[in-house]
Short mmCIF file of C-alpha atoms and ligand atoms in Angstrom, two decimals:
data_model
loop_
_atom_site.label_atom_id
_atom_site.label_comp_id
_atom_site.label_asym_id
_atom_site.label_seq_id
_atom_site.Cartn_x
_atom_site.Cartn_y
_atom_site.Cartn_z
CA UNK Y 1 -163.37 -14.10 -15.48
CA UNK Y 2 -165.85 -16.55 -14.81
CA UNK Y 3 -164.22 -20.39 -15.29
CA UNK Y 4 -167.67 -22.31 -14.44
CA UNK Y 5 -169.87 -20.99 -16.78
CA UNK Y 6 -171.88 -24.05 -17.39
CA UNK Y 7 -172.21 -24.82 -13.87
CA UNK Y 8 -173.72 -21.26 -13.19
CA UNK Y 9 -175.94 -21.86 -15.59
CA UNK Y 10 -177.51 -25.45 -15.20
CA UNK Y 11 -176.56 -25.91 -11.39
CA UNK Y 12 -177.17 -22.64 -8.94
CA UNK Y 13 -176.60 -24.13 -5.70
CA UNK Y 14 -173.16 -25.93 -6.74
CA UNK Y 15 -172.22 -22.89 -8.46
CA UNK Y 16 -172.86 -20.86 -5.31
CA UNK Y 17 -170.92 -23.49 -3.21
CA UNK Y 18 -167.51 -23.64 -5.61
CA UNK Y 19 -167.43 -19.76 -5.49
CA UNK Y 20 -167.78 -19.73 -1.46
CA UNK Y 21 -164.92 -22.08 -1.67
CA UNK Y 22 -163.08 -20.17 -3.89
CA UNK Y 23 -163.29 -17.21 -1.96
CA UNK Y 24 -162.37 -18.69 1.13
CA UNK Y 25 -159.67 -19.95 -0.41
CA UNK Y 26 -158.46 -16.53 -1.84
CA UNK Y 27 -158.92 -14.16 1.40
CA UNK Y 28 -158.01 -16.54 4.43
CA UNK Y 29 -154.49 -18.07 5.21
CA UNK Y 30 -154.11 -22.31 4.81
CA UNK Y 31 -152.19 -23.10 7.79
CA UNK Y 32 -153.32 -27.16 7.87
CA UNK Y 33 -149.62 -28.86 6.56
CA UNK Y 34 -151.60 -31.53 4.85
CA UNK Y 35 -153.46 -28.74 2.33
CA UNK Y 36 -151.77 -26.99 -0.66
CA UNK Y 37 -152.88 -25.60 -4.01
CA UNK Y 38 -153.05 -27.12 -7.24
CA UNK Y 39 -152.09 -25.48 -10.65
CA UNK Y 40 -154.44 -24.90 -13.04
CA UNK Y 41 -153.43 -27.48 -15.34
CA UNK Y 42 -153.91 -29.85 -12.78
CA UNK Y 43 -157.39 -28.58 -12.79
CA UNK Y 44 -157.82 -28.94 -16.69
CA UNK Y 45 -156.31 -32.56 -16.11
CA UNK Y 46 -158.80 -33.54 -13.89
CA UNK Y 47 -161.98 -31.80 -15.75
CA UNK Y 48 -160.71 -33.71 -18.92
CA UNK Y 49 -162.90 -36.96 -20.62
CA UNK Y 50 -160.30 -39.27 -19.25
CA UNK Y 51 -163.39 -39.21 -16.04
CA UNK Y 52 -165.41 -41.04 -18.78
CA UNK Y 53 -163.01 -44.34 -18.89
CA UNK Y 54 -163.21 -47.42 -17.38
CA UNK Y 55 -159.58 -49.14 -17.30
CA UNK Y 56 -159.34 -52.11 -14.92
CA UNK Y 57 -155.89 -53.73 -14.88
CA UNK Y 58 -152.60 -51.91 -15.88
CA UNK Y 59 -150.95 -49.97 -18.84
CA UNK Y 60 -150.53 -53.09 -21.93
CA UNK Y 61 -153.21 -55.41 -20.01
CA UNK Y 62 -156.54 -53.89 -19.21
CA UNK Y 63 -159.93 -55.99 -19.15
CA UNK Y 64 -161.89 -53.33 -21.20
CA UNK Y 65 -160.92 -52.27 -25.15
CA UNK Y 66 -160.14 -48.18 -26.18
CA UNK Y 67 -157.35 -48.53 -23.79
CA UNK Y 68 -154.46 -46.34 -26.42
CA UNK Y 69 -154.32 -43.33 -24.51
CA UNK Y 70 -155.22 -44.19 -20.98
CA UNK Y 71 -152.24 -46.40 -21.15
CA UNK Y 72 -149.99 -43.56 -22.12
CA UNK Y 73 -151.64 -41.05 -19.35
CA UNK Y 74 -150.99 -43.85 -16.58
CA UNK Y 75 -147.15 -44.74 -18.31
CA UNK Y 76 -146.37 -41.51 -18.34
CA UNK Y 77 -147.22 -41.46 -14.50
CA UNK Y 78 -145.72 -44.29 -13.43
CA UNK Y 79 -142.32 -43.05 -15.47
CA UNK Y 80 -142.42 -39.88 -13.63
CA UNK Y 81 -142.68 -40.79 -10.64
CA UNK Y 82 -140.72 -43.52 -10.36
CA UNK Y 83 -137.89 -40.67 -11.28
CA UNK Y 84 -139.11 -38.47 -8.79
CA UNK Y 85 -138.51 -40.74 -6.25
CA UNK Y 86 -136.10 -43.45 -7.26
CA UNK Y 87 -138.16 -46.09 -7.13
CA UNK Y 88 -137.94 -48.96 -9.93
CA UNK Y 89 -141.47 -49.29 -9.31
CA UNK Y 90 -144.86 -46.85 -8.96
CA UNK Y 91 -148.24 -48.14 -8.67
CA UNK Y 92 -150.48 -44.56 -9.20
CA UNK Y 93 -153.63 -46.46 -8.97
CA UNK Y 94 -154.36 -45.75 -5.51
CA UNK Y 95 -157.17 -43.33 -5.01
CA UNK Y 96 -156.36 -41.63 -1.81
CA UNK Y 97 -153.50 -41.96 0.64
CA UNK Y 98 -155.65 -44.33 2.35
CA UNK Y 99 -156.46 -46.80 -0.05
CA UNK Y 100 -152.50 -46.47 -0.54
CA UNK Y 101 -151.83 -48.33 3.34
CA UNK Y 102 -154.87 -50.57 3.02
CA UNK Y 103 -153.38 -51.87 -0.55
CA UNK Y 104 -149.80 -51.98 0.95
CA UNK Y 105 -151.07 -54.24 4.04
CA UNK Y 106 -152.95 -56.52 1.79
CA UNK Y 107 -150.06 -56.93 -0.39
CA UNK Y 108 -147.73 -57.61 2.53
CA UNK Y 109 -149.77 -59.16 5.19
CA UNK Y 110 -151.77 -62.34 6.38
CA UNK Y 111 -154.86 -61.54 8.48
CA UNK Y 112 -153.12 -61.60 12.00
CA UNK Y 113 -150.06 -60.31 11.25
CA UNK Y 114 -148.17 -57.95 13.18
CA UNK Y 115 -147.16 -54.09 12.24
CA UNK Y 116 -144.57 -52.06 14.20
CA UNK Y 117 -145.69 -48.69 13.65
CA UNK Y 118 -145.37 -45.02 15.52
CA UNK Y 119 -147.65 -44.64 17.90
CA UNK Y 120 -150.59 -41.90 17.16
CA UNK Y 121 -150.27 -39.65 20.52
CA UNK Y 122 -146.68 -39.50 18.78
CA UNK Y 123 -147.28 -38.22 15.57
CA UNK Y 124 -148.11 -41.46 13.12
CA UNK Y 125 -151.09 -41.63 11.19
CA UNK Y 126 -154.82 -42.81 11.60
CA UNK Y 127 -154.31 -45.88 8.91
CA UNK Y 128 -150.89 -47.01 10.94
CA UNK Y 129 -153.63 -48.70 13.18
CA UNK Y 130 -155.72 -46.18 15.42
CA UNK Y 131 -158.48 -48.53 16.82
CA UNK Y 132 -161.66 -46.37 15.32
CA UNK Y 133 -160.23 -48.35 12.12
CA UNK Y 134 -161.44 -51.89 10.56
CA UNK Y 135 -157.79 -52.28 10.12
CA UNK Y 136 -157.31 -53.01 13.50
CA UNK Y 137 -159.79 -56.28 13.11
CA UNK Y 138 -158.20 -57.68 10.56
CA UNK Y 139 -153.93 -57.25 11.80
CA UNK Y 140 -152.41 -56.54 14.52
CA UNK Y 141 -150.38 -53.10 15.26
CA UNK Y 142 -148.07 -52.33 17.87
CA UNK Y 143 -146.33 -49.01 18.73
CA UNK Y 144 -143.24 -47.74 19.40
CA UNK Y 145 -142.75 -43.90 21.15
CA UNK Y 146 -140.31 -41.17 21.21
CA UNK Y 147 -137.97 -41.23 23.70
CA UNK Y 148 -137.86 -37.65 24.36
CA UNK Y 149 -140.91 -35.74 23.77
CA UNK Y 150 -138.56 -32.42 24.02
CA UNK Y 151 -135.90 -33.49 21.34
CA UNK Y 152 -138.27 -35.80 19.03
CA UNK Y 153 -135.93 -38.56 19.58
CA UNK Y 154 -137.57 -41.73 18.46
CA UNK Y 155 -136.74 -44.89 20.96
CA UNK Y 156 -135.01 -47.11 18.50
CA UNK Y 157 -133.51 -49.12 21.53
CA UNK Y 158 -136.76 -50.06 22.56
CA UNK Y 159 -138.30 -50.40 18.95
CA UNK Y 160 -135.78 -53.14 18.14
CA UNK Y 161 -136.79 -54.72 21.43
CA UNK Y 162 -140.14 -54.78 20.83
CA UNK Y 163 -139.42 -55.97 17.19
CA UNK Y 164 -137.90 -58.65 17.93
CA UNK Y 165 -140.36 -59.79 20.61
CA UNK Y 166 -143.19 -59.26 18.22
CA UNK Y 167 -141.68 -60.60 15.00
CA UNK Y 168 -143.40 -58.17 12.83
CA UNK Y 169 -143.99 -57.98 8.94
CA UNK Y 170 -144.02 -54.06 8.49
CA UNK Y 171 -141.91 -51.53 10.61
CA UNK Y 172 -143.69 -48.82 9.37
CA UNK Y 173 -141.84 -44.94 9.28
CA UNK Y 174 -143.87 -41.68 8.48
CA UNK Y 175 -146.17 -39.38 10.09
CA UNK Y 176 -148.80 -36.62 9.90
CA UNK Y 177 -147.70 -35.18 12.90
CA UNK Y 178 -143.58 -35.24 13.42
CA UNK Y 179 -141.66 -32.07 13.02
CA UNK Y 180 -138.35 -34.18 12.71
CA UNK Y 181 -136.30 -36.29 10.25
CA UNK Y 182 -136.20 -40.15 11.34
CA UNK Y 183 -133.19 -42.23 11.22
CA UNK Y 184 -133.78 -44.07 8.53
CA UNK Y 185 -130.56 -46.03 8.65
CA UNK Y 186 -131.85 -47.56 11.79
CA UNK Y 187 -135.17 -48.13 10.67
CA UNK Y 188 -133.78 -50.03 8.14
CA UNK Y 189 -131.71 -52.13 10.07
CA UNK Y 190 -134.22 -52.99 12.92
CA UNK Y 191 -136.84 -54.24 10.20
CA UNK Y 192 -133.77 -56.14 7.96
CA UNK Y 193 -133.14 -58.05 11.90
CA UNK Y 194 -136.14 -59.07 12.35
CA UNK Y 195 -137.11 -59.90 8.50
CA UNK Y 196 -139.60 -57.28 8.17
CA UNK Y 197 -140.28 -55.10 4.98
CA UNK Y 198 -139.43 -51.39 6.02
CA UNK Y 199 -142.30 -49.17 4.96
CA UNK Y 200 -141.95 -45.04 5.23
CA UNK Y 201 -145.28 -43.54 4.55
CA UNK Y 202 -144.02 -40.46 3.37
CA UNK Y 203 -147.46 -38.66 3.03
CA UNK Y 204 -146.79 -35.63 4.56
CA UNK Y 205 -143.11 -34.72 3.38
CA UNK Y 206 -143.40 -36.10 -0.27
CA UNK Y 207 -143.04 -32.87 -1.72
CA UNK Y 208 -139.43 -32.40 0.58
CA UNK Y 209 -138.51 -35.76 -1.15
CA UNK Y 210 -139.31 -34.92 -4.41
CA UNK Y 211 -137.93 -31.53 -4.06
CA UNK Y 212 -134.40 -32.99 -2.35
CA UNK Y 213 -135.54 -30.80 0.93
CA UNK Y 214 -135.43 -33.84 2.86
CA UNK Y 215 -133.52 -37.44 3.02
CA UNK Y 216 -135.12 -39.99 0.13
CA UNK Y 217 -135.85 -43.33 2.82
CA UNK Y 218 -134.97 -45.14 -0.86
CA UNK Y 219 -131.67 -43.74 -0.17
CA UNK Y 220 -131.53 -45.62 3.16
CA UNK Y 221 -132.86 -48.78 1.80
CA UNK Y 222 -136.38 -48.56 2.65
CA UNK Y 223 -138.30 -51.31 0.74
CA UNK Y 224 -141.37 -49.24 0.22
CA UNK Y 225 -143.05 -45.82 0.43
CA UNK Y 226 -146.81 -44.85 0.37
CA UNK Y 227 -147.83 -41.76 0.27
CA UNK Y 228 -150.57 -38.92 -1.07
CA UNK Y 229 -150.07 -36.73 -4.02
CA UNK Y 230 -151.70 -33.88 -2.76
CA UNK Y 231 -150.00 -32.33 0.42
CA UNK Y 232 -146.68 -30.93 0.04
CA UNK Y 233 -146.36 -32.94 -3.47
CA UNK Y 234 -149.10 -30.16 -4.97
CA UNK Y 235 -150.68 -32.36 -6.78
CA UNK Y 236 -154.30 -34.03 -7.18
CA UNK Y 237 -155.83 -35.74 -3.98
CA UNK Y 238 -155.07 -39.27 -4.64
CA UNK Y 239 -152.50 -41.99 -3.84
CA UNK Y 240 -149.55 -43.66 -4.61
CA UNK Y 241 -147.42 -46.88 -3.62
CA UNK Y 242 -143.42 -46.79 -4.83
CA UNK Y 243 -140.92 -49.79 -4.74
CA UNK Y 244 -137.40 -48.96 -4.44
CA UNK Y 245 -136.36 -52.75 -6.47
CA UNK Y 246 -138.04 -55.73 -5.16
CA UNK Y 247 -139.97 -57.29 -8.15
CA UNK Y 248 -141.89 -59.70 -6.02
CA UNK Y 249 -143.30 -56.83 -3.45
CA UNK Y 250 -143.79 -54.62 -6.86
CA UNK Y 251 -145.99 -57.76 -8.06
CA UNK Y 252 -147.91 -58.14 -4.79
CA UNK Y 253 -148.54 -54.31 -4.63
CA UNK Y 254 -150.20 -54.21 -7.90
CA UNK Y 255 -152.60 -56.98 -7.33
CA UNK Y 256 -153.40 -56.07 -4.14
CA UNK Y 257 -154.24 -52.58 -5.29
CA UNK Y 258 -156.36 -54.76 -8.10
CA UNK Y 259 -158.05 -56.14 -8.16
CA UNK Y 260 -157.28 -56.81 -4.30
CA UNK Y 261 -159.12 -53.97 -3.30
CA UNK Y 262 -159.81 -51.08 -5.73
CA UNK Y 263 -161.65 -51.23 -9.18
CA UNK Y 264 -161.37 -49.04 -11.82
CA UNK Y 265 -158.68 -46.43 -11.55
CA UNK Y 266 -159.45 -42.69 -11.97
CA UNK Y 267 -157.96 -41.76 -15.00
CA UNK Y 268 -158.66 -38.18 -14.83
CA UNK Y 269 -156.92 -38.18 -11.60
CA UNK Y 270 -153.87 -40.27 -12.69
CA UNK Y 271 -153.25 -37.61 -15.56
CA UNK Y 272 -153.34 -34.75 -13.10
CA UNK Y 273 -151.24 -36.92 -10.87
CA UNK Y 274 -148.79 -36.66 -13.90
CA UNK Y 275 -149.21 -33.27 -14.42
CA UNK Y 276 -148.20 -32.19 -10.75
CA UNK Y 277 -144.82 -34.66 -10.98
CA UNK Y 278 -144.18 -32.91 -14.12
CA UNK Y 279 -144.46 -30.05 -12.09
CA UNK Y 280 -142.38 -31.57 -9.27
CA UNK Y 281 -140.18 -32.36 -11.80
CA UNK Y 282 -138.70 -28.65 -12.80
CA UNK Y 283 -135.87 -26.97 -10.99
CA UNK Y 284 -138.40 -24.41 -9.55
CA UNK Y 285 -139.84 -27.13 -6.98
CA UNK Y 286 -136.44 -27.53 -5.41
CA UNK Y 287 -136.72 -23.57 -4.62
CA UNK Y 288 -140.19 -24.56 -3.32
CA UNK Y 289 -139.14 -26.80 -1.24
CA UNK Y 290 -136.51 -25.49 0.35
CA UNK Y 291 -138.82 -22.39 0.70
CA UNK Y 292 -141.49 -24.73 2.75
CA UNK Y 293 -138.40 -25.32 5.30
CA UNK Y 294 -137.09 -21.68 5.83
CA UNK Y 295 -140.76 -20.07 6.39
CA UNK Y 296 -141.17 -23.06 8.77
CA UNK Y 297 -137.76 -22.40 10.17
CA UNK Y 298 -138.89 -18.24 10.32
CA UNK Y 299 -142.24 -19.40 12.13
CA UNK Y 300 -140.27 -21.37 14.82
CA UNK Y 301 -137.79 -18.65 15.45
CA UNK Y 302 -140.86 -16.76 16.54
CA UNK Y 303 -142.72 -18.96 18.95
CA UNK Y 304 -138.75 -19.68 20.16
CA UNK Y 305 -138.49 -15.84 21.54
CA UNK Y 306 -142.03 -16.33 22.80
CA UNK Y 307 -140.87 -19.30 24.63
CA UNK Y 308 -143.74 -21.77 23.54
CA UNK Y 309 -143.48 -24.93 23.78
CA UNK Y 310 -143.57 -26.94 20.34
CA UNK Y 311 -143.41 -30.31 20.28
CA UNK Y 312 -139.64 -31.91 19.79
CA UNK Y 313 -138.43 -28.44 20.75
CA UNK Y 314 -139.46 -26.84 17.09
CA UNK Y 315 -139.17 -28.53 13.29
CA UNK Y 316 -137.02 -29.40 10.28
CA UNK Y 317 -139.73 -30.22 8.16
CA UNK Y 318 -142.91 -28.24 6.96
CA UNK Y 319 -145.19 -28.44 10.34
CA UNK Y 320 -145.19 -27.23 13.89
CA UNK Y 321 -147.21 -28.50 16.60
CA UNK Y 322 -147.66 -26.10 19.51
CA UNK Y 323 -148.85 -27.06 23.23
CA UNK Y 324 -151.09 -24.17 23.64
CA UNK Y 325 -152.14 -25.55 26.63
CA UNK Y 326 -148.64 -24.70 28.64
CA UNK Y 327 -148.08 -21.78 26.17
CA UNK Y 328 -151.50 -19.66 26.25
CA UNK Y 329 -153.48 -21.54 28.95
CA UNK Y 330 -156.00 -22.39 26.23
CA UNK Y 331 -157.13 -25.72 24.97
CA UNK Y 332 -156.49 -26.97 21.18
CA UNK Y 333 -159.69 -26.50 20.10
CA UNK Y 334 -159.99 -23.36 21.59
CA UNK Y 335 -157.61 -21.98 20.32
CA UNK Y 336 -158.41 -23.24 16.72
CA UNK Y 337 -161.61 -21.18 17.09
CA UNK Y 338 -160.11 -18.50 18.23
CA UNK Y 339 -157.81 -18.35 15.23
CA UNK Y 340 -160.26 -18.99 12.34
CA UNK Y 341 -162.18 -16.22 13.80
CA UNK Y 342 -159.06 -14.43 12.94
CA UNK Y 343 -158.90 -15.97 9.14
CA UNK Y 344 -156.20 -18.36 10.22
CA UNK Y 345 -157.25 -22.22 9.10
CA UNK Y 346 -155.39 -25.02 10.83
CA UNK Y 347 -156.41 -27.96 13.68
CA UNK Y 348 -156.10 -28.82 16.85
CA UNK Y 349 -153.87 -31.95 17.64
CA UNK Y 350 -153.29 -33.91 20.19
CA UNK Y 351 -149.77 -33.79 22.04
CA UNK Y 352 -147.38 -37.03 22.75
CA UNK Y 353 -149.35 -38.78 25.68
CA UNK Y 354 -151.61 -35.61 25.46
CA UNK Y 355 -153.61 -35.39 29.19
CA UNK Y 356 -156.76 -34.33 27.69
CA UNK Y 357 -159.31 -35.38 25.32
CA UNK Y 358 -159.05 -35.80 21.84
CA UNK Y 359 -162.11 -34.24 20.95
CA UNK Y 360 -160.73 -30.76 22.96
CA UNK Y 361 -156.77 -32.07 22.94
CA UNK Y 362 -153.85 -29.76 24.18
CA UNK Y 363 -152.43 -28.50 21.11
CA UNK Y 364 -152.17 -27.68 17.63
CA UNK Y 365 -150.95 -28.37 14.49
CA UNK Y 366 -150.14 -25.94 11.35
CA UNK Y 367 -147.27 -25.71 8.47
CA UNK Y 368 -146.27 -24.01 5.53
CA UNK Y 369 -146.89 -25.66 2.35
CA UNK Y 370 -149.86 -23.62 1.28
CA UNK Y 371 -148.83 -20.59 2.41
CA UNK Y 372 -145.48 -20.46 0.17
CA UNK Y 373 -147.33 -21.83 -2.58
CA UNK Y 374 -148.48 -18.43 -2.08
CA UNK Y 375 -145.33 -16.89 -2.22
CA UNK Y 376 -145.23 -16.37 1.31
CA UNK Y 377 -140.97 -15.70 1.95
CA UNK Y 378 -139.98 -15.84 6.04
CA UNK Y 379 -140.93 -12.28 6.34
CA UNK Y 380 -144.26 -13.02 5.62
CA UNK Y 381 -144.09 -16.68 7.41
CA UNK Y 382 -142.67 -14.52 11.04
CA UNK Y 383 -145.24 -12.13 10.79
CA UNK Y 384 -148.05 -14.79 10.81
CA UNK Y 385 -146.92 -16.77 13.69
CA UNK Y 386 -146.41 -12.69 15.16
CA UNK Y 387 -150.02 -12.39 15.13
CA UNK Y 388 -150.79 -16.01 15.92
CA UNK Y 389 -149.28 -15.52 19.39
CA UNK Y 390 -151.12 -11.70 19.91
CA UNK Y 391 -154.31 -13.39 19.09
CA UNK Y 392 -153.70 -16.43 21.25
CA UNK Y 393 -152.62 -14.16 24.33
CA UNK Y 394 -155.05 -11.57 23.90
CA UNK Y 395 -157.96 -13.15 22.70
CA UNK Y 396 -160.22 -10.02 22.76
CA UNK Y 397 -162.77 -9.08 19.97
CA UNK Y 398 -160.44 -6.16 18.93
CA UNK Y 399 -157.68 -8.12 18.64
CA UNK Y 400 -159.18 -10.87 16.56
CA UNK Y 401 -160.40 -8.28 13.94
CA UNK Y 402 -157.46 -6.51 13.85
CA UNK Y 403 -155.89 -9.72 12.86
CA UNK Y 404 -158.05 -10.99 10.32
CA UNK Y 405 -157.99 -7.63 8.61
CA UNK Y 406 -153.98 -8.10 8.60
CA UNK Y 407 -154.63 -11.53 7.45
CA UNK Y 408 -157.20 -10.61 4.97
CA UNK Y 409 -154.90 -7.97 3.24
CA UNK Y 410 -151.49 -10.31 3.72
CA UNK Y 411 -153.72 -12.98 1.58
CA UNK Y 412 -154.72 -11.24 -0.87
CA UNK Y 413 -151.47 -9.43 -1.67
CA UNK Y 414 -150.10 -12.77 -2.50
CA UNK Y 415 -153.09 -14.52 -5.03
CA UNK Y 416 -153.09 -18.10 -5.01
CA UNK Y 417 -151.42 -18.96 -8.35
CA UNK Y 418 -152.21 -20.45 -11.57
CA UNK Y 419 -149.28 -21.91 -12.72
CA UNK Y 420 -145.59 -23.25 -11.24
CA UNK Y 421 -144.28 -22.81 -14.39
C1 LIG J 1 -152.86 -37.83 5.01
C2 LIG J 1 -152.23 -39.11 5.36
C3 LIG J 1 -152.76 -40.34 4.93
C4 LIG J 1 -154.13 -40.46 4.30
O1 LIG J 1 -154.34 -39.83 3.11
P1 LIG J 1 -155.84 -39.62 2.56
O2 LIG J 1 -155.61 -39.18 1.16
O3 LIG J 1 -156.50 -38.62 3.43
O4 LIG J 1 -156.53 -40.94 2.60
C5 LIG J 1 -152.05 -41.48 5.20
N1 LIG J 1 -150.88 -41.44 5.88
C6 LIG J 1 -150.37 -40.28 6.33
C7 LIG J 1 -149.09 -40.32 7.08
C8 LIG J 1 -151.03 -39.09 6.10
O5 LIG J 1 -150.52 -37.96 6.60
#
């Protein structure tokens, strides 16, 4: 079946493009824990005429007319996910997970103020302050650490000492590269001490939340969560900022977002974005959730008997990060190569306080999300990281090709699929 007909037929080079992702997408394995794949109604969602629309402002109080069903795509939205999450407030405006921090710190901070957030090397995320930013003109971000690099044990002794030296206005949670639950609870308390607003950016794990795989911060009293609809949450790239009940941070939010600092809102994407929590929504994304854990769980068990050295000692969550370095002798990037040659897609990453560069850094990072989208079960999930360790010890030509025909065939005996429900 061909689905693009029109753009075969007016656009050859696009056409040709789509397809090459498309098959790359069919035949290799995802391994990067930030990618999943989208159901084909989110697809329809996003080719719909809602891209035609512009609707600056919110549902009831836009600045342009022909408003009557935008509004109900972006209510619907906000409804949803304000149940998926238990938050008494959603703004789904924001267009990537991005724009959802740079919103959040507008609507929470004066030019100079202070963030407490998780240092980088440590797993936090580029927009919590790495210096290659603009961000990092305009406030001012401090770190805390773990306090075992072994265990994952975050320093909360010496968070709440920096804290209250610092006085800051966020203490920022979340990650994109932290196999571990935090303590919320403490978290919580540190930034309620101090008179901070407690912000989890749960980009990464949203899909655990939603799917009751992981601890809700809301349920810890967590003032705020920002996050991305499209990694574990399987739904269209784009962003999203929740409140759990402050009206006066809910107000802020919103006009930051705009017209603070975005313009019109994608309305194509904010009805996919409500497709996917409809999706989220079912009983079968609990299964999928949980699923996410145990193949991560099966993966670990793997490298465990191998004796590599992951990060934090192994994960709870969707993601693994691996010190090749000490494991295999071989850099990150390295051994990235090594395993795309082998049909296996995931990145390099730097380690906590990682002793080499970050263009070349000591280890990597992969997860599960994708692949059980695929239908991958822990069989599947063991035998992957099985020939992710022959390929990184071996490293011949034979062995690589051997692999990616095993990959190849393990791919496309579980098709990417259409529809969750
Ligand atoms: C992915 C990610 C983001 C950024 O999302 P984009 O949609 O790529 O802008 C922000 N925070 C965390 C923790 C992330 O993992």
């Amino acid at each position: 079946m061909n689905i693009y007909p029109r753009i075969k037929k007016q656009d050859k080079e696009i056409y040709a493009a789509i397809m090459g992702e498309e098959k790359r997408e069919a035949e290799g394995l995802e391994l990067i824990p930030s990618e999943n794949y989208v159901s084909r109604a989110v697809k329809e969602a996003m080719a719909s005429s809602l891209t035609n629309k512009y609707s600056e402002g919110y549902p009831g109080k836009r600045y342009y007319g022909g408003q009557e069903f935008t509004d109900q795509v972006e209510t619907i939205a906000i409804e949803r996910a304000k149940k998926l999450f238990k938050a008494k407030y959603a703004n789904v405006q924001p267009l990537g997970g991005a724009n959802a921090n740079i919103a959040m710190y507008f609507a929470l901070l004066e030019p100079g103020d202070t963030v407490l957030g998780m240092d980088l090397s440590h797993g936090g995320h580029l927009t919590h302050g790495h210096p290659v930013t603009y961000l990092t003109k305009i406030f001012n971000f401090q770190r805390y650490k773990m306090k075992n690099v072994e265990t994952g044990e975050i320093d909360y002794d010496d968070m709440r000492r920096i804290a209250k030296k610092i006085k800051p206005k966020i203490i920022l949670a979340g990650f994109s590269a932290y196999p571990r639950e935090l303590d919320y609870k403490k978290f919580v308390s540190i930034a309620r001490e101090v008179g901070a607003v407690s912000v989890m950016d749960i980009a990464h794990i949203a899909g655990l939340i939603a799917g009751k795989a992981a601890k809700n911060p809301f349920d810890y009293g967590f003032d705020v969560m920002t996050t991305t609809t499209h990694k574990t949450l399987r739904g269209p790239r784009g962003g999203m900022i929740l409140v759990r009940e402050d009206e006066e941070i809910a107000k802020k939010i919103n006009k930051a977002v705009f017209p603070g600092f975005q313009g019109g809102p994608h309305m194509h994407q904010i009805a996919a974005k409500a497709v996917s929590f409809g999706e989220a929504l079912r009983p079968s994304f609990k299964i999928y959730a949980k699923q996410i854990i145990a193949n991560t769980k099966a993966m670990e068990k793997v490298f465990k008997k191998q004796k590599a050295r992951m990060l934090t000692g192994g994960s709870d969550n969707h993601l693994i990060l691996l010190d090749v370095w000490t494991s295999f002798g071989i850099s990150g990037g390295e051994a990235e190569t090594l395993l795309d040659r082998a049909g296996i897609t995931l990145n390099k990453n730097a380690i906590a306080d990682d002793t080499r560069k970050p263009m070349d850094p000591s280890g990597i990072r992969f997860g599960t999300p994708a692949m059980t989208t695929r239908g991958f079960k822990t069989k599947e999930a063991a035998r992957v990281a099985e020939i992710m360790i022959e390929v990184l010890t071996k490293r011949d030509d034979a062995t690589v090709k051997r692999a990616k025909q095993e990959i190849k065939k393990l791919a496309l005996s579980h098709p990417i699929p259409e529809s969750f429900v």
